[in-house]
Amino acid sequence: MMKTSSKKFEITDIAHEKYPFLHRIRALRDVGNEVRAGDLGGFVEGEFNLSQEADDASWIFDDAIAAGNASVDGNSCLRGEAIACEQAYVSQRASLSGHARAEDSAFIRGAVFGDHARAAGSARILSSPDSGKYPKLDGHCVVFGTVMGDVRITGTAVILREEQIFNDMPDALVVDGHGRSIIRDPFRDVLRPNRQLPEKQEKPPRRKGMDR
């Protein structure tokens, strides 16, 4: 009886043009909703760069690269010419596309990168465990610090190693090369009846100095 491999991909002999130590992967079975058995993917240095777990739809598309000791798992993906290298860890539905890069010991959890966004050093770019909201990075921004929740880093913004930016507010926080701003959710500007009013309302006490 022929033994069926439980692996989801194999490493082919197709070497990267610039980095010949990297080779394309090929799907051995369907992976998620986009990848079919036989499809070619991006480049890895070894099997340890991409999860082989049967229930993990993580994948490396196009000419994207996972190299060094970088790891991609948890239904995450690299697209375009994105790179995860050195000790970077990309997990929990995170997505890197364009020329985005995660390097050094950066940890990316559930965030979305595009354009030339970069996470370096000991960066932590994380979805919020409470709200589920996640950071979005694009432009030529660089993050060395910690970013969590509904934060949009764009333009030429730089988040330094000691900086920690958390946002679980209903409004999105935007950080660019010129400063910080808020994108307000229009839903918040609509007044709605209070469904929990008490049967008898009492007038609120007057504040000191505000009696007429």
PDB file of C-alpha atoms in Angstrom:
ATOM      1  CA  MET A   1       0.000   0.000   0.000  1.00  0.00           C
ATOM      2  CA  MET A   2       1.367   3.420  -0.949  1.00  0.00           C
ATOM      3  CA  LYS A   3       1.991   5.642   2.029  1.00  0.00           C
ATOM      4  CA  THR A   4       0.360   9.083   1.745  1.00  0.00           C
ATOM      5  CA  SER A   5       2.352  12.040   3.032  1.00  0.00           C
ATOM      6  CA  SER A   6       0.735  14.145   5.712  1.00  0.00           C
ATOM      7  CA  LYS A   7       2.752  17.171   4.632  1.00  0.00           C
ATOM      8  CA  LYS A   8       1.004  20.040   2.900  1.00  0.00           C
ATOM      9  CA  PHE A   9       4.003  21.190   0.828  1.00  0.00           C
ATOM     10  CA  GLU A  10       7.346  20.103  -0.537  1.00  0.00           C
ATOM     11  CA  ILE A  11      10.437  22.094  -1.395  1.00  0.00           C
ATOM     12  CA  THR A  12      11.222  21.990  -5.117  1.00  0.00           C
ATOM     13  CA  ASP A  13      14.525  22.346  -6.983  1.00  0.00           C
ATOM     14  CA  ILE A  14      13.471  25.770  -8.268  1.00  0.00           C
ATOM     15  CA  ALA A  15      16.017  28.126  -6.744  1.00  0.00           C
ATOM     16  CA  HIS A  16      15.578  31.837  -6.174  1.00  0.00           C
ATOM     17  CA  GLU A  17      17.399  33.844  -8.828  1.00  0.00           C
ATOM     18  CA  LYS A  18      19.153  36.150  -6.369  1.00  0.00           C
ATOM     19  CA  TYR A  19      19.312  33.862  -3.321  1.00  0.00           C
ATOM     20  CA  PRO A  20      19.998  30.317  -4.551  1.00  0.00           C
ATOM     21  CA  PHE A  21      19.768  28.891  -1.022  1.00  0.00           C
ATOM     22  CA  LEU A  22      16.019  29.551  -1.196  1.00  0.00           C
ATOM     23  CA  HIS A  23      13.662  27.259  -3.124  1.00  0.00           C
ATOM     24  CA  ARG A  24      10.038  27.389  -4.188  1.00  0.00           C
ATOM     25  CA  ILE A  25       7.443  25.296  -2.429  1.00  0.00           C
ATOM     26  CA  ARG A  26       4.754  23.170  -4.076  1.00  0.00           C
ATOM     27  CA  ALA A  27       1.445  22.228  -2.472  1.00  0.00           C
ATOM     28  CA  LEU A  28       0.956  18.483  -1.919  1.00  0.00           C
ATOM     29  CA  ARG A  29      -2.725  18.989  -1.169  1.00  0.00           C
ATOM     30  CA  ASP A  30      -5.297  21.770  -1.104  1.00  0.00           C
ATOM     31  CA  VAL A  31      -4.476  24.459   1.433  1.00  0.00           C
ATOM     32  CA  GLY A  32      -7.254  26.778   2.534  1.00  0.00           C
ATOM     33  CA  ASN A  33      -9.508  28.273  -0.138  1.00  0.00           C
ATOM     34  CA  GLU A  34      -6.829  29.554  -2.522  1.00  0.00           C
ATOM     35  CA  VAL A  35      -4.206  26.855  -2.915  1.00  0.00           C
ATOM     36  CA  ARG A  36      -4.731  23.638  -4.837  1.00  0.00           C
ATOM     37  CA  ALA A  37      -2.550  20.550  -4.862  1.00  0.00           C
ATOM     38  CA  GLY A  38       0.292  21.094  -7.324  1.00  0.00           C
ATOM     39  CA  ASP A  39       0.310  24.890  -7.049  1.00  0.00           C
ATOM     40  CA  LEU A  40       3.697  26.534  -6.685  1.00  0.00           C
ATOM     41  CA  GLY A  41       4.244  28.968  -3.857  1.00  0.00           C
ATOM     42  CA  GLY A  42       6.954  31.353  -2.756  1.00  0.00           C
ATOM     43  CA  PHE A  43      10.395  30.610  -1.364  1.00  0.00           C
ATOM     44  CA  VAL A  44      11.660  29.051   1.870  1.00  0.00           C
ATOM     45  CA  GLU A  45      15.021  28.074   3.264  1.00  0.00           C
ATOM     46  CA  GLY A  46      13.665  24.984   4.998  1.00  0.00           C
ATOM     47  CA  GLU A  47      10.461  23.235   6.020  1.00  0.00           C
ATOM     48  CA  PHE A  48      10.649  24.933   9.420  1.00  0.00           C
ATOM     49  CA  ASN A  49       9.795  28.273   7.755  1.00  0.00           C
ATOM     50  CA  LEU A  50       6.163  27.312   7.079  1.00  0.00           C
ATOM     51  CA  SER A  51       3.777  25.227   9.148  1.00  0.00           C
ATOM     52  CA  GLN A  52       3.117  21.723   7.816  1.00  0.00           C
ATOM     53  CA  GLU A  53       0.118  21.228  10.137  1.00  0.00           C
ATOM     54  CA  ALA A  54      -2.892  19.732   8.354  1.00  0.00           C
ATOM     55  CA  ASP A  55      -5.388  22.233   9.778  1.00  0.00           C
ATOM     56  CA  ASP A  56      -3.183  25.286   9.215  1.00  0.00           C
ATOM     57  CA  ALA A  57      -3.939  27.241   6.007  1.00  0.00           C
ATOM     58  CA  SER A  58      -0.842  29.410   6.249  1.00  0.00           C
ATOM     59  CA  TRP A  59       0.922  29.817   2.904  1.00  0.00           C
ATOM     60  CA  ILE A  60       3.656  31.710   1.063  1.00  0.00           C
ATOM     61  CA  PHE A  61       2.414  33.088  -2.257  1.00  0.00           C
ATOM     62  CA  ASP A  62       3.978  34.650  -5.347  1.00  0.00           C
ATOM     63  CA  ASP A  63       7.663  35.568  -4.845  1.00  0.00           C
ATOM     64  CA  ALA A  64       7.410  36.072  -1.088  1.00  0.00           C
ATOM     65  CA  ILE A  65      10.155  34.656   1.121  1.00  0.00           C
ATOM     66  CA  ALA A  66      10.481  33.040   4.545  1.00  0.00           C
ATOM     67  CA  ALA A  67      14.161  32.604   5.387  1.00  0.00           C
ATOM     68  CA  GLY A  68      16.551  32.108   8.268  1.00  0.00           C
ATOM     69  CA  ASN A  69      14.687  30.900  11.354  1.00  0.00           C
ATOM     70  CA  ALA A  70      11.552  32.847  10.492  1.00  0.00           C
ATOM     71  CA  SER A  71       8.276  31.013  10.984  1.00  0.00           C
ATOM     72  CA  VAL A  72       4.861  31.454   9.366  1.00  0.00           C
ATOM     73  CA  ASP A  73       1.860  29.659  10.876  1.00  0.00           C
ATOM     74  CA  GLY A  74      -1.629  30.133  12.277  1.00  0.00           C
ATOM     75  CA  ASN A  75      -3.384  30.672   8.912  1.00  0.00           C
ATOM     76  CA  SER A  76      -1.057  33.566   8.079  1.00  0.00           C
ATOM     77  CA  CYS A  77       0.356  34.395   4.665  1.00  0.00           C
ATOM     78  CA  LEU A  78       3.131  36.164   2.810  1.00  0.00           C
ATOM     79  CA  ARG A  79       2.301  37.625  -0.611  1.00  0.00           C
ATOM     80  CA  GLY A  80       3.921  39.612  -3.374  1.00  0.00           C
ATOM     81  CA  GLU A  81       7.566  40.125  -2.499  1.00  0.00           C
ATOM     82  CA  ALA A  82       7.113  40.226   1.273  1.00  0.00           C
ATOM     83  CA  ILE A  83       9.876  38.799   3.447  1.00  0.00           C
ATOM     84  CA  ALA A  84      10.001  37.203   6.886  1.00  0.00           C
ATOM     85  CA  CYS A  85      13.587  36.538   7.920  1.00  0.00           C
ATOM     86  CA  GLU A  86      16.002  35.962  10.778  1.00  0.00           C
ATOM     87  CA  GLN A  87      13.923  35.152  13.908  1.00  0.00           C
ATOM     88  CA  ALA A  88      10.647  36.792  12.824  1.00  0.00           C
ATOM     89  CA  TYR A  89       7.399  35.042  13.750  1.00  0.00           C
ATOM     90  CA  VAL A  90       4.240  35.630  11.698  1.00  0.00           C
ATOM     91  CA  SER A  91       1.123  34.079  13.200  1.00  0.00           C
ATOM     92  CA  GLN A  92      -2.652  34.155  13.843  1.00  0.00           C
ATOM     93  CA  ARG A  93      -3.952  35.247  10.427  1.00  0.00           C
ATOM     94  CA  ALA A  94      -1.323  37.920   9.894  1.00  0.00           C
ATOM     95  CA  SER A  95      -0.701  39.028   6.325  1.00  0.00           C
ATOM     96  CA  LEU A  96       2.365  40.609   4.710  1.00  0.00           C
ATOM     97  CA  SER A  97       2.181  41.767   1.097  1.00  0.00           C
ATOM     98  CA  GLY A  98       3.892  44.132  -1.322  1.00  0.00           C
ATOM     99  CA  HIS A  99       7.465  44.670  -0.140  1.00  0.00           C
ATOM    100  CA  ALA A 100       6.637  44.384   3.559  1.00  0.00           C
ATOM    101  CA  ARG A 101       9.262  42.866   5.801  1.00  0.00           C
ATOM    102  CA  ALA A 102       9.447  41.277   9.256  1.00  0.00           C
ATOM    103  CA  GLU A 103      12.994  40.826  10.472  1.00  0.00           C
ATOM    104  CA  ASP A 104      15.190  40.378  13.548  1.00  0.00           C
ATOM    105  CA  SER A 105      12.955  38.958  16.315  1.00  0.00           C
ATOM    106  CA  ALA A 106       9.737  40.754  15.328  1.00  0.00           C
ATOM    107  CA  PHE A 107       6.500  39.051  16.381  1.00  0.00           C
ATOM    108  CA  ILE A 108       3.484  39.688  14.136  1.00  0.00           C
ATOM    109  CA  ARG A 109       0.120  38.460  15.420  1.00  0.00           C
ATOM    110  CA  GLY A 110      -2.963  39.084  13.302  1.00  0.00           C
ATOM    111  CA  ALA A 111      -1.649  42.337  11.795  1.00  0.00           C
ATOM    112  CA  VAL A 112      -1.780  43.383   8.130  1.00  0.00           C
ATOM    113  CA  PHE A 113       1.284  44.808   6.376  1.00  0.00           C
ATOM    114  CA  GLY A 114       1.474  46.302   2.904  1.00  0.00           C
ATOM    115  CA  ASP A 115       3.665  48.491   0.721  1.00  0.00           C
ATOM    116  CA  HIS A 116       7.157  48.814   2.309  1.00  0.00           C
ATOM    117  CA  ALA A 117       6.086  48.518   5.958  1.00  0.00           C
ATOM    118  CA  ARG A 118       8.730  46.955   8.190  1.00  0.00           C
ATOM    119  CA  ALA A 119       8.867  45.410  11.648  1.00  0.00           C
ATOM    120  CA  ALA A 120      12.355  45.134  13.107  1.00  0.00           C
ATOM    121  CA  GLY A 121      14.274  44.612  16.313  1.00  0.00           C
ATOM    122  CA  SER A 122      12.035  43.217  19.048  1.00  0.00           C
ATOM    123  CA  ALA A 123       8.845  44.706  17.558  1.00  0.00           C
ATOM    124  CA  ARG A 124       5.512  43.311  18.737  1.00  0.00           C
ATOM    125  CA  ILE A 125       2.617  44.086  16.387  1.00  0.00           C
ATOM    126  CA  LEU A 126      -0.454  42.382  17.772  1.00  0.00           C
ATOM    127  CA  SER A 127      -4.179  42.022  17.387  1.00  0.00           C
ATOM    128  CA  SER A 128      -6.100  42.809  20.558  1.00  0.00           C
ATOM    129  CA  PRO A 129      -7.100  39.655  22.474  1.00  0.00           C
ATOM    130  CA  ASP A 130     -10.162  41.513  23.787  1.00  0.00           C
ATOM    131  CA  SER A 131     -11.627  43.319  20.773  1.00  0.00           C
ATOM    132  CA  GLY A 132      -9.983  41.326  17.982  1.00  0.00           C
ATOM    133  CA  LYS A 133      -9.008  44.590  16.277  1.00  0.00           C
ATOM    134  CA  TYR A 134      -5.624  44.567  14.591  1.00  0.00           C
ATOM    135  CA  PRO A 135      -2.909  46.969  13.415  1.00  0.00           C
ATOM    136  CA  LYS A 136      -2.508  47.903   9.742  1.00  0.00           C
ATOM    137  CA  LEU A 137       0.833  49.074   8.414  1.00  0.00           C
ATOM    138  CA  ASP A 138       1.725  50.534   5.021  1.00  0.00           C
ATOM    139  CA  GLY A 139       3.838  53.201   3.382  1.00  0.00           C
ATOM    140  CA  HIS A 140       7.501  53.217   4.446  1.00  0.00           C
ATOM    141  CA  CYS A 141       6.814  52.978   8.175  1.00  0.00           C
ATOM    142  CA  VAL A 142       9.110  51.126  10.569  1.00  0.00           C
ATOM    143  CA  VAL A 143       8.131  49.651  13.937  1.00  0.00           C
ATOM    144  CA  PHE A 144      10.655  48.677  16.601  1.00  0.00           C
ATOM    145  CA  GLY A 145       8.263  48.936  19.551  1.00  0.00           C
ATOM    146  CA  THR A 146       4.861  47.510  20.490  1.00  0.00           C
ATOM    147  CA  VAL A 147       1.613  48.228  18.639  1.00  0.00           C
ATOM    148  CA  MET A 148      -1.707  46.592  19.540  1.00  0.00           C
ATOM    149  CA  GLY A 149      -5.327  46.996  18.470  1.00  0.00           C
ATOM    150  CA  ASP A 150      -6.891  49.343  15.931  1.00  0.00           C
ATOM    151  CA  VAL A 151      -3.764  51.316  15.055  1.00  0.00           C
ATOM    152  CA  ARG A 152      -2.814  52.353  11.528  1.00  0.00           C
ATOM    153  CA  ILE A 153       0.869  53.078  11.019  1.00  0.00           C
ATOM    154  CA  THR A 154       1.522  54.703   7.678  1.00  0.00           C
ATOM    155  CA  GLY A 155       3.698  57.101   5.712  1.00  0.00           C
ATOM    156  CA  THR A 156       7.189  57.502   7.151  1.00  0.00           C
ATOM    157  CA  ALA A 157       6.175  56.921  10.782  1.00  0.00           C
ATOM    158  CA  VAL A 158       8.744  55.350  13.090  1.00  0.00           C
ATOM    159  CA  ILE A 159       7.745  53.636  16.344  1.00  0.00           C
ATOM    160  CA  LEU A 160      10.796  53.401  18.585  1.00  0.00           C
ATOM    161  CA  ARG A 161      11.730  50.380  20.675  1.00  0.00           C
ATOM    162  CA  GLU A 162      10.536  51.844  23.980  1.00  0.00           C
ATOM    163  CA  GLU A 163       7.200  53.038  22.581  1.00  0.00           C
ATOM    164  CA  GLN A 164       3.992  51.129  23.296  1.00  0.00           C
ATOM    165  CA  ILE A 165       0.827  52.056  21.430  1.00  0.00           C
ATOM    166  CA  PHE A 166      -2.415  50.310  22.442  1.00  0.00           C
ATOM    167  CA  ASN A 167      -5.819  51.211  21.064  1.00  0.00           C
ATOM    168  CA  ASP A 168      -9.064  49.451  21.949  1.00  0.00           C
ATOM    169  CA  MET A 169     -11.210  52.553  21.443  1.00  0.00           C
ATOM    170  CA  PRO A 170     -14.072  52.470  18.902  1.00  0.00           C
ATOM    171  CA  ASP A 171     -12.114  54.978  16.784  1.00  0.00           C
ATOM    172  CA  ALA A 172      -9.031  54.065  14.786  1.00  0.00           C
ATOM    173  CA  LEU A 173      -5.734  55.680  15.762  1.00  0.00           C
ATOM    174  CA  VAL A 174      -3.597  56.811  12.817  1.00  0.00           C
ATOM    175  CA  VAL A 175       0.127  57.423  13.177  1.00  0.00           C
ATOM    176  CA  ASP A 176       1.982  58.831  10.180  1.00  0.00           C
ATOM    177  CA  GLY A 177       5.154  60.773   9.554  1.00  0.00           C
ATOM    178  CA  HIS A 178       3.495  64.054  10.593  1.00  0.00           C
ATOM    179  CA  GLY A 179       1.687  63.162  13.801  1.00  0.00           C
ATOM    180  CA  ARG A 180      -1.330  61.296  15.133  1.00  0.00           C
ATOM    181  CA  SER A 181      -5.002  61.537  14.311  1.00  0.00           C
ATOM    182  CA  ILE A 182      -8.287  59.698  14.788  1.00  0.00           C
ATOM    183  CA  ILE A 183     -10.614  58.181  12.217  1.00  0.00           C
ATOM    184  CA  ARG A 184     -13.988  58.356  13.926  1.00  0.00           C
ATOM    185  CA  ASP A 185     -16.508  55.591  13.350  1.00  0.00           C
ATOM    186  CA  PRO A 186     -19.651  57.299  11.876  1.00  0.00           C
ATOM    187  CA  PHE A 187     -21.781  54.837  13.821  1.00  0.00           C
ATOM    188  CA  ARG A 188     -20.822  56.686  16.995  1.00  0.00           C
ATOM    189  CA  ASP A 189     -22.413  59.945  15.828  1.00  0.00           C
ATOM    190  CA  VAL A 190     -25.935  58.486  15.673  1.00  0.00           C
ATOM    191  CA  LEU A 191     -28.013  58.987  18.827  1.00  0.00           C
ATOM    192  CA  ARG A 192     -30.076  56.045  20.010  1.00  0.00           C
ATOM    193  CA  PRO A 193     -32.701  55.635  22.725  1.00  0.00           C
ATOM    194  CA  ASN A 194     -31.548  54.352  26.080  1.00  0.00           C
ATOM    195  CA  ARG A 195     -33.137  50.943  26.499  1.00  0.00           C
ATOM    196  CA  GLN A 196     -32.156  50.742  30.162  1.00  0.00           C
ATOM    197  CA  LEU A 197     -33.762  53.875  31.569  1.00  0.00           C
ATOM    198  CA  PRO A 198     -35.149  53.500  35.117  1.00  0.00           C
ATOM    199  CA  GLU A 199     -38.922  53.773  35.588  1.00  0.00           C
ATOM    200  CA  LYS A 200     -38.577  57.087  37.418  1.00  0.00           C
ATOM    201  CA  GLN A 201     -35.802  59.460  36.516  1.00  0.00           C
ATOM    202  CA  GLU A 202     -34.410  61.884  39.007  1.00  0.00           C
ATOM    203  CA  LYS A 203     -32.795  65.130  38.014  1.00  0.00           C
ATOM    204  CA  PRO A 204     -29.021  64.910  38.119  1.00  0.00           C
ATOM    205  CA  PRO A 205     -27.458  66.831  41.009  1.00  0.00           C
ATOM    206  CA  ARG A 206     -26.210  70.306  40.144  1.00  0.00           C
ATOM    207  CA  ARG A 207     -22.487  70.721  40.044  1.00  0.00           C
ATOM    208  CA  LYS A 208     -20.979  73.175  42.463  1.00  0.00           C
ATOM    209  CA  GLY A 209     -20.745  76.607  40.965  1.00  0.00           C
ATOM    210  CA  MET A 210     -23.240  75.874  38.195  1.00  0.00           C
ATOM    211  CA  ASP A 211     -26.504  76.799  39.971  1.00  0.00           C
ATOM    212  CA  ARG A 212     -28.476  79.387  38.084  1.00  0.00           C
TER     213      ARG A 212
END
